[in-house]
Amino acid sequence: MALDAVGHTEDKTSGVAGDRLRALVDRIERLEEERKALAGDIKDIYGEAKSAGFDVKVLRQLIRIRKQEPAEVEEQETLLDVYRHALGM
Amino acid sequence: MALDAVGHTEDKTSGVAGDRLRALVDRIERLEEERKALAGDIKDIYGEAKSAGFDVKVLRQLIRIRKQEPAEVEEQETLLDVYRHALGM
Amino acid sequence: MALDAVGHTEDKTSGVAGDRLRALVDRIERLEEERKALAGDIKDIYGEAKSAGFDVKVLRQLIRIRKQEPAEVEEQETLLDVYRHALGM
Amino acid sequence: MALDAVGHTEDKTSGVAGDRLRALVDRIERLEEERKALAGDIKDIYGEAKSAGFDVKVLRQLIRIRKQEPAEVEEQETLLDVYRHALGM
DNA sequence: CAAGAATTATGAACCC
DNA sequence: GGGTTCATAATTCTTG
């Protein structure tokens, strides 16, 4: 618990730690708003892609693959093949 | 890599690890089928409710609330403290 | 509105529609409990698989693929290749 | 299939649709970078808060509550109440 | 069928 | 550093 920060003996109605807390909360909420806006922008682009005839699910997969290390991609694809063959697929 | 599991020296066309994999996959798929069946049953009940004149959306909301209400009990005391401390009380 | 069902002139403290509602809620909650239990069982199996040296993420992918129609699998894989090539990957 | 988008009659090695795809991917990846940067900033603030003696977990909880509290206001006066009363809740 | 909520899966962070 | 919980991302289901 944050007793050090807000729990005690400052002046009664929003001590210095309360102010500090408020400031932190404000900054976080501000940044989260920006984050949310960006998320909206990204969603819009996927919508655009869809309208242009791209398959959104595959597009997401593509983005995901590009984020990984090539070696890692290769490994997972190989492993999947191993499992598929083990099941005769 | 999961070479320990399927990658090597068993007999060629579905080694002991292949069998193990198959068994796991079978069990998972069996359980998922049951899960799907239950989902269907639940859906049927909502259909029944609708026929009886209940508002399905609100009914779902009710079920949701009842599910999360117990959890919120213990969340209370902590939150109360948070608010009290933030106000220097 | 579901006034026909619970809104009015039955006896005050849980009319016949109230009883009906209660029965529906009970049945739904019962089935959802079973569903949750199954989800737990499935999770356990994935844990087992992990202990046996299988890559859980790839295993999930395998299950997902088996759930799709083969034609659909083929199509998505093809499409991904098309996109990758289009980007020179 | 999204043949309209990249599958056919453009010039061979990255047709006009390939360019379109590339542009979409670039924009998405650009925005995701910004998103990631913001996530880092937020994380830093939580670190700051921790150094100042605040309980990070509770702080996150506070932020979460502040986010969802406005939404819950309008949830009030619906049929939900009717049903809850029907169950004696 | 498109938009949005809700569940489920993946990824990150924290504690031990 | 390994496992467990918590946060975010993605898919699925519902509803209009």
Short mmCIF file of C-alpha atoms (C1' of nucleotides) in Angstrom, two decimals:
data_model
loop_
_atom_site.label_atom_id
_atom_site.label_comp_id
_atom_site.label_asym_id
_atom_site.label_seq_id
_atom_site.Cartn_x
_atom_site.Cartn_y
_atom_site.Cartn_z
CA MET A 1 0.00 0.00 0.00
CA ALA A 2 1.00 3.54 -0.69
CA LEU A 3 0.87 4.81 2.83
CA ASP A 4 4.14 6.61 2.32
CA ALA A 5 2.57 8.53 -0.48
CA VAL A 6 -0.94 9.40 0.57
CA GLY A 7 -1.68 7.77 3.85
CA HIS A 8 -1.01 10.32 6.53
CA THR A 9 -0.09 13.57 8.16
CA GLU A 10 -0.14 16.03 5.26
CA ASP A 11 -2.58 18.92 5.33
CA LYS A 12 -6.13 17.64 5.37
CA THR A 13 -7.79 18.30 2.04
CA SER A 14 -5.47 16.87 -0.60
CA GLY A 15 -1.99 16.76 0.78
CA VAL A 16 1.12 17.15 -1.25
CA ALA A 17 1.01 13.45 -2.11
CA GLY A 18 -2.59 13.84 -3.24
CA ASP A 19 -1.45 16.51 -5.64
CA ARG A 20 1.32 14.28 -6.84
CA LEU A 21 -1.18 11.48 -7.40
CA ARG A 22 -3.47 13.77 -9.30
CA ALA A 23 -0.63 14.88 -11.55
CA LEU A 24 0.38 11.31 -12.31
CA VAL A 25 -3.17 10.33 -13.10
CA ASP A 26 -3.56 13.28 -15.41
CA ARG A 27 -0.43 12.47 -17.34
CA ILE A 28 -1.35 8.84 -17.69
CA GLU A 29 -4.85 9.62 -18.85
CA ARG A 30 -3.56 12.12 -21.35
CA LEU A 31 -1.20 9.60 -22.90
CA GLU A 32 -3.83 6.90 -22.91
CA GLU A 33 -6.09 9.18 -24.86
CA GLU A 34 -3.41 9.59 -27.50
CA ARG A 35 -2.95 5.85 -27.51
CA LYS A 36 -6.61 5.35 -28.05
CA ALA A 37 -6.61 7.82 -30.91
CA LEU A 38 -3.80 5.94 -32.61
CA ALA A 39 -5.66 2.68 -32.16
CA GLY A 40 -8.59 4.28 -33.92
CA ASP A 41 -6.39 5.42 -36.76
CA ILE A 42 -5.01 1.91 -37.19
CA LYS A 43 -8.48 0.47 -37.21
CA ASP A 44 -9.45 2.94 -39.89
CA ILE A 45 -6.57 1.81 -42.06
CA TYR A 46 -7.68 -1.79 -41.77
CA GLY A 47 -11.12 -0.64 -42.83
CA GLU A 48 -9.56 1.09 -45.80
CA ALA A 49 -7.66 -2.08 -46.67
CA LYS A 50 -10.85 -4.06 -46.51
CA SER A 51 -12.60 -1.64 -48.84
CA ALA A 52 -9.71 -2.01 -51.25
CA GLY A 53 -10.30 -5.75 -51.35
CA PHE A 54 -7.60 -6.97 -48.98
CA ASP A 55 -8.29 -9.75 -46.53
CA VAL A 56 -7.97 -8.07 -43.15
CA LYS A 57 -7.26 -11.21 -41.19
CA VAL A 58 -4.43 -12.17 -43.49
CA LEU A 59 -3.15 -8.62 -43.43
CA ARG A 60 -2.95 -8.73 -39.66
CA GLN A 61 -1.09 -11.98 -39.92
CA LEU A 62 1.33 -10.36 -42.30
CA ILE A 63 1.99 -7.48 -39.94
CA ARG A 64 2.53 -9.93 -37.10
CA ILE A 65 5.04 -11.92 -39.13
CA ARG A 66 6.96 -8.80 -40.05
CA LYS A 67 7.27 -7.96 -36.37
CA GLN A 68 8.98 -11.27 -35.57
CA GLU A 69 12.56 -12.19 -36.27
CA PRO A 70 12.83 -14.08 -39.56
CA ALA A 71 14.50 -17.01 -37.79
CA GLU A 72 11.60 -17.25 -35.39
CA VAL A 73 9.07 -17.19 -38.21
CA GLU A 74 10.90 -19.99 -39.98
CA GLU A 75 11.04 -22.04 -36.81
CA GLN A 76 7.35 -21.80 -36.05
CA GLU A 77 6.39 -22.62 -39.60
CA THR A 78 8.67 -25.63 -39.54
CA LEU A 79 7.30 -26.82 -36.25
CA LEU A 80 3.75 -26.51 -37.49
CA ASP A 81 4.68 -28.67 -40.47
CA VAL A 82 6.22 -31.24 -38.16
CA TYR A 83 3.04 -31.43 -36.13
CA ARG A 84 0.86 -31.59 -39.22
CA HIS A 85 2.89 -34.42 -40.67
CA ALA A 86 2.83 -36.23 -37.35
CA LEU A 87 -0.96 -36.23 -37.70
CA GLY A 88 -0.83 -37.13 -41.35
CA MET A 89 -2.27 -33.80 -42.43
CA MET B 1 12.19 -26.13 -30.45
CA ALA B 2 10.07 -29.10 -29.40
CA LEU B 3 12.37 -31.65 -30.92
CA ASP B 4 12.02 -33.65 -27.76
CA ALA B 5 8.40 -34.11 -28.60
CA VAL B 6 8.13 -35.04 -32.26
CA GLY B 7 11.27 -34.15 -34.08
CA HIS B 8 13.46 -37.22 -34.13
CA THR B 9 14.38 -40.86 -33.82
CA GLU B 10 10.99 -42.58 -33.61
CA ASP B 11 9.77 -44.85 -36.38
CA LYS B 12 9.06 -42.84 -39.45
CA THR B 13 5.34 -42.50 -39.90
CA SER B 14 3.99 -41.38 -36.54
CA GLY B 15 6.38 -42.13 -33.74
CA VAL B 16 5.47 -42.45 -30.14
CA ALA B 17 5.49 -38.67 -29.84
CA GLY B 18 3.21 -38.50 -32.87
CA ASP B 19 0.81 -40.73 -31.02
CA ARG B 20 1.08 -38.54 -27.98
CA LEU B 21 0.31 -35.50 -30.10
CA ARG B 22 -2.64 -37.23 -31.67
CA ALA B 23 -4.01 -38.15 -28.27
CA LEU B 24 -3.71 -34.59 -27.02
CA VAL B 25 -5.36 -33.20 -30.12
CA ASP B 26 -8.19 -35.71 -29.85
CA ARG B 27 -8.88 -34.85 -26.24
CA ILE B 28 -8.85 -31.14 -26.93
CA GLU B 29 -11.14 -31.46 -29.91
CA ARG B 30 -13.52 -33.67 -27.99
CA LEU B 31 -13.81 -31.18 -25.17
CA GLU B 32 -14.23 -28.31 -27.58
CA GLU B 33 -17.09 -30.13 -29.19
CA GLU B 34 -18.80 -30.44 -25.84
CA ARG B 35 -18.17 -26.80 -25.25
CA LYS B 36 -19.77 -25.93 -28.53
CA ALA B 37 -22.76 -28.12 -27.74
CA LEU B 38 -23.26 -26.31 -24.44
CA ALA B 39 -23.07 -23.00 -26.23
CA GLY B 40 -25.86 -24.23 -28.47
CA ASP B 41 -27.96 -25.26 -25.50
CA ILE B 42 -27.52 -21.86 -23.93
CA LYS B 43 -28.50 -20.16 -27.14
CA ASP B 44 -31.65 -22.30 -27.21
CA ILE B 45 -32.59 -21.16 -23.76
CA TYR B 46 -32.27 -17.56 -24.80
CA GLY B 47 -34.56 -18.37 -27.68
CA GLU B 48 -37.04 -19.83 -25.26
CA ALA B 49 -36.81 -16.74 -23.11
CA LYS B 50 -37.48 -14.57 -26.11
CA SER B 51 -40.59 -16.59 -26.96
CA ALA B 52 -41.78 -16.09 -23.41
CA GLY B 53 -41.57 -12.34 -23.87
CA PHE B 54 -38.29 -11.58 -22.13
CA ASP B 55 -35.83 -9.12 -23.58
CA VAL B 56 -32.84 -11.26 -24.50
CA LYS B 57 -30.31 -8.47 -24.44
CA VAL B 58 -31.32 -7.41 -20.96
CA LEU B 59 -31.35 -11.02 -19.83
CA ARG B 60 -27.77 -11.41 -21.00
CA GLN B 61 -26.90 -8.27 -19.12
CA LEU B 62 -28.49 -9.70 -16.00
CA ILE B 63 -26.47 -12.90 -16.26
CA ARG B 64 -23.32 -10.86 -16.74
CA ILE B 65 -24.03 -8.74 -13.68
CA ARG B 66 -24.70 -11.75 -11.51
CA LYS B 67 -21.40 -13.22 -12.63
CA GLN B 68 -19.29 -10.22 -11.76
CA GLU B 69 -21.04 -9.04 -8.66
CA PRO B 70 -19.35 -11.50 -6.26
CA ALA B 71 -15.95 -10.44 -7.57
CA GLU B 72 -16.68 -6.80 -6.92
CA VAL B 73 -17.28 -7.33 -3.24
CA GLU B 74 -13.62 -7.77 -2.38
CA GLU B 75 -12.66 -5.02 -4.77
CA GLN B 76 -14.61 -2.59 -2.65
CA GLU B 77 -12.47 -2.25 0.41
CA THR B 78 -9.31 -1.66 -1.55
CA LEU B 79 -10.87 0.97 -3.73
CA LEU B 80 -12.39 2.72 -0.79
CA ASP B 81 -8.94 3.02 0.70
CA VAL B 82 -7.59 4.36 -2.55
CA TYR B 83 -10.16 7.09 -2.63
CA ARG B 84 -9.78 7.95 1.03
CA HIS B 85 -6.05 8.22 0.82
CA ALA B 86 -6.19 10.24 -2.36
CA LEU B 87 -8.30 12.75 -0.45
CA GLY B 88 -5.98 12.71 2.53
CA MET B 89 -8.53 11.16 4.87
CA MET C 1 -40.29 -4.15 -23.57
CA ALA C 2 -40.93 -7.38 -21.71
CA LEU C 3 -43.77 -6.04 -19.69
CA ASP C 4 -45.80 -9.03 -20.69
CA ALA C 5 -43.30 -11.16 -18.91
CA VAL C 6 -42.48 -9.48 -15.63
CA GLY C 7 -43.78 -5.97 -15.57
CA HIS C 8 -47.14 -6.02 -13.88
CA THR C 9 -50.17 -7.40 -12.20
CA GLU C 10 -49.00 -10.74 -10.86
CA ASP C 11 -48.74 -11.24 -7.13
CA LYS C 12 -46.26 -8.82 -5.75
CA THR C 13 -43.14 -10.63 -4.67
CA SER C 14 -42.23 -12.89 -7.58
CA GLY C 15 -45.05 -13.44 -9.98
CA VAL C 16 -45.39 -16.38 -12.24
CA ALA C 17 -43.17 -14.61 -14.77
CA GLY C 18 -40.62 -14.03 -12.05
CA ASP C 19 -40.52 -17.75 -11.44
CA ARG C 20 -40.12 -18.36 -15.12
CA LEU C 21 -37.28 -15.90 -15.25
CA ARG C 22 -35.60 -17.51 -12.29
CA ALA C 23 -35.81 -20.91 -13.94
CA LEU C 24 -34.26 -19.59 -17.15
CA VAL C 25 -31.46 -17.88 -15.29
CA ASP C 26 -30.74 -21.03 -13.31
CA ARG C 27 -30.51 -23.18 -16.40
CA ILE C 28 -28.25 -20.72 -18.17
CA GLU C 29 -25.97 -20.36 -15.20
CA ARG C 30 -25.77 -24.10 -14.78
CA LEU C 31 -24.72 -24.61 -18.38
CA GLU C 32 -22.22 -21.78 -18.21
CA GLU C 33 -20.63 -23.42 -15.22
CA GLU C 34 -20.18 -26.60 -17.21
CA ARG C 35 -18.73 -24.58 -20.02
CA LYS C 36 -16.25 -23.02 -17.69
CA ALA C 37 -15.28 -26.41 -16.31
CA LEU C 38 -14.61 -27.65 -19.82
CA ALA C 39 -12.47 -24.60 -20.51
CA GLY C 40 -10.44 -25.50 -17.45
CA ASP C 41 -10.00 -29.06 -18.65
CA ILE C 42 -8.79 -27.85 -22.02
CA LYS C 43 -6.33 -25.52 -20.37
CA ASP C 44 -5.02 -28.42 -18.34
CA ILE C 45 -4.40 -30.44 -21.47
CA TYR C 46 -2.39 -27.62 -22.96
CA GLY C 47 -0.37 -27.61 -19.77
CA GLU C 48 0.19 -31.32 -20.16
CA ALA C 49 1.28 -30.81 -23.74
CA LYS C 50 3.74 -28.18 -22.65
CA SER C 51 5.23 -30.51 -20.04
CA ALA C 52 5.63 -33.14 -22.76
CA GLY C 53 7.73 -30.72 -24.78
CA PHE C 54 5.19 -29.48 -27.30
CA ASP C 55 5.05 -25.85 -28.31
CA VAL C 56 1.68 -24.69 -27.02
CA LYS C 57 1.33 -21.76 -29.35
CA VAL C 58 1.94 -23.93 -32.40
CA LEU C 59 -0.38 -26.57 -31.01
CA ARG C 60 -3.16 -24.01 -30.74
CA GLN C 61 -2.47 -22.98 -34.30
CA LEU C 62 -2.76 -26.62 -35.36
CA ILE C 63 -6.12 -27.01 -33.65
CA ARG C 64 -7.33 -23.83 -35.29
CA ILE C 65 -6.29 -25.07 -38.72
CA ARG C 66 -8.03 -28.40 -38.22
CA LYS C 67 -11.23 -26.54 -37.39
CA GLN C 68 -11.25 -24.77 -40.75
CA GLU C 69 -12.27 -26.29 -44.02
CA PRO C 70 -9.20 -27.53 -45.89
CA ALA C 71 -10.10 -25.30 -48.82
CA GLU C 72 -10.18 -22.30 -46.56
CA VAL C 73 -6.82 -23.19 -45.03
CA GLU C 74 -5.27 -23.46 -48.47
CA GLU C 75 -6.78 -20.17 -49.51
CA GLN C 76 -5.50 -18.22 -46.54
CA GLU C 77 -2.03 -19.67 -46.84
CA THR C 78 -1.98 -18.82 -50.52
CA LEU C 79 -3.17 -15.32 -49.88
CA LEU C 80 -0.53 -14.77 -47.24
CA ASP C 81 2.10 -15.84 -49.75
CA VAL C 82 0.68 -13.46 -52.32
CA TYR C 83 0.92 -10.58 -49.86
CA ARG C 84 4.41 -11.55 -48.78
CA HIS C 85 5.61 -11.69 -52.33
CA ALA C 86 3.95 -8.40 -53.10
CA LEU C 87 6.19 -6.93 -50.39
CA GLY C 88 9.21 -8.86 -51.53
CA MET C 89 9.33 -10.92 -48.36
CA MET D 1 -10.39 -14.19 -52.31
CA ALA D 2 -8.90 -10.76 -52.62
CA LEU D 3 -7.87 -11.21 -56.22
CA ASP D 4 -9.17 -7.76 -56.88
CA ALA D 5 -6.45 -6.45 -54.66
CA VAL D 6 -3.24 -8.22 -55.59
CA GLY D 7 -3.97 -11.39 -57.44
CA HIS D 8 -3.86 -10.60 -61.10
CA THR D 9 -3.15 -8.61 -64.20
CA GLU D 10 -0.77 -5.94 -62.92
CA ASP D 11 2.84 -5.91 -63.97
CA LYS D 12 4.60 -8.91 -62.52
CA THR D 13 6.83 -7.87 -59.66
CA SER D 14 4.69 -5.65 -57.46
CA GLY D 15 1.74 -4.31 -59.32
CA VAL D 16 -0.25 -1.26 -58.43
CA ALA D 17 -2.06 -3.28 -55.78
CA GLY D 18 1.30 -4.34 -54.39
CA ASP D 19 2.12 -0.66 -53.99
CA ARG D 20 -1.18 -0.11 -52.30
CA LEU D 21 -0.46 -2.97 -49.93
CA ARG D 22 2.97 -1.62 -49.16
CA ALA D 23 1.53 1.79 -48.40
CA LEU D 24 -1.05 0.33 -46.04
CA VAL D 25 1.54 -1.76 -44.26
CA ASP D 26 3.84 1.21 -43.90
CA ARG D 27 1.14 3.38 -42.40
CA ILE D 28 0.08 0.68 -39.97
CA GLU D 29 3.63 0.00 -38.87
CA ARG D 30 4.32 3.69 -38.45
CA LEU D 31 1.31 4.17 -36.19
CA GLU D 32 2.13 1.06 -34.22
CA GLU D 33 5.55 2.45 -33.54
CA GLU D 34 4.01 5.61 -32.14
CA ARG D 35 1.69 3.50 -30.08
CA LYS D 36 4.57 1.57 -28.70
CA ALA D 37 6.38 4.77 -27.82
CA LEU D 38 3.37 6.02 -25.89
CA ALA D 39 3.14 2.70 -24.08
CA GLY D 40 6.74 3.22 -23.03
CA ASP D 41 5.99 6.71 -21.77
CA ILE D 42 3.08 5.44 -19.73
CA LYS D 43 5.22 2.70 -18.29
CA ASP D 44 7.78 5.31 -17.29
CA ILE D 45 5.16 7.26 -15.40
CA TYR D 46 4.14 4.18 -13.49
CA GLY D 47 7.79 3.71 -12.65
CA GLU D 48 7.90 7.28 -11.39
CA ALA D 49 4.79 6.67 -9.33
CA LYS D 50 6.35 3.61 -7.82
CA SER D 51 9.47 5.54 -6.88
CA ALA D 52 7.26 8.10 -5.20
CA GLY D 53 5.78 5.37 -3.03
CA PHE D 54 2.52 4.69 -4.82
CA ASP D 55 1.22 1.18 -5.28
CA VAL D 56 1.30 0.68 -9.02
CA LYS D 57 -1.29 -2.05 -9.09
CA VAL D 58 -3.79 0.04 -7.19
CA LEU D 59 -2.98 3.03 -9.33
CA ARG D 60 -3.79 1.00 -12.44
CA GLN D 61 -7.01 -0.02 -10.79
CA LEU D 62 -7.86 3.60 -10.13
CA ILE D 63 -7.25 4.55 -13.75
CA ARG D 64 -9.39 1.66 -14.89
CA ILE D 65 -12.26 2.66 -12.61
CA ARG D 66 -12.13 6.27 -13.76
CA LYS D 67 -12.38 5.04 -17.32
CA GLN D 68 -15.45 2.88 -16.84
CA GLU D 69 -17.38 4.91 -14.33
CA PRO D 70 -18.96 7.32 -16.83
CA ALA D 71 -20.26 4.40 -18.88
CA GLU D 72 -22.00 2.83 -15.94
CA VAL D 73 -24.16 5.84 -15.28
CA GLU D 74 -26.46 5.32 -18.21
CA GLU D 75 -26.69 1.62 -17.50
CA GLN D 76 -29.00 2.51 -14.63
CA GLU D 77 -32.64 2.84 -15.47
CA THR D 78 -33.39 -0.04 -17.78
CA LEU D 79 -35.33 -3.20 -17.82
CA LEU D 80 -32.42 -4.61 -15.95
CA ASP D 81 -33.91 -3.20 -12.79
CA VAL D 82 -37.20 -4.85 -13.53
CA TYR D 83 -35.56 -8.21 -13.93
CA ARG D 84 -33.38 -7.78 -10.91
CA HIS D 85 -36.39 -7.04 -8.82
CA ALA D 86 -38.10 -10.07 -10.25
CA LEU D 87 -35.25 -12.09 -8.81
CA GLY D 88 -35.28 -10.21 -5.57
CA MET D 89 -31.83 -8.78 -6.19
"C1'" DC E 1 -23.60 -7.48 -43.08
"C1'" DA E 2 -21.64 -4.02 -40.46
"C1'" DA E 3 -20.77 -2.35 -35.75
"C1'" DG E 4 -19.97 -3.37 -31.25
"C1'" DA E 5 -19.57 -6.25 -27.19
"C1'" DA E 6 -17.64 -10.33 -25.12
"C1'" DT E 7 -14.72 -14.10 -24.99
"C1'" DT E 8 -10.29 -16.00 -25.81
"C1'" DA E 9 -5.26 -15.85 -26.80
"C1'" DT E 10 -0.93 -13.67 -26.75
"C1'" DG E 11 2.32 -10.90 -24.81
"C1'" DA E 12 4.39 -8.17 -20.90
"C1'" DA E 13 5.51 -7.51 -16.11
"C1'" DC E 14 6.19 -8.81 -11.53
"C1'" DC E 15 7.34 -11.82 -7.74
"C1'" DC E 16 9.66 -15.54 -5.86
"C1'" DG F 1 14.85 -17.00 -14.63
"C1'" DG F 2 10.40 -19.38 -14.42
"C1'" DG F 3 6.00 -19.33 -13.48
"C1'" DT F 4 1.89 -16.67 -12.56
"C1'" DT F 5 -0.87 -12.85 -12.90
"C1'" DC F 6 -2.21 -8.76 -15.43
"C1'" DA F 7 -2.84 -6.00 -19.90
"C1'" DT F 8 -3.47 -5.83 -24.73
"C1'" DA F 9 -4.70 -7.74 -29.08
"C1'" DA F 10 -7.58 -10.55 -31.90
"C1'" DT F 11 -11.25 -13.37 -33.03
"C1'" DT F 12 -15.97 -14.68 -32.44
"C1'" DC F 13 -20.78 -13.79 -31.39
"C1'" DT F 14 -24.65 -10.73 -31.09
"C1'" DT F 15 -27.62 -7.30 -32.53
"C1'" DG F 16 -29.51 -3.74 -35.32
#
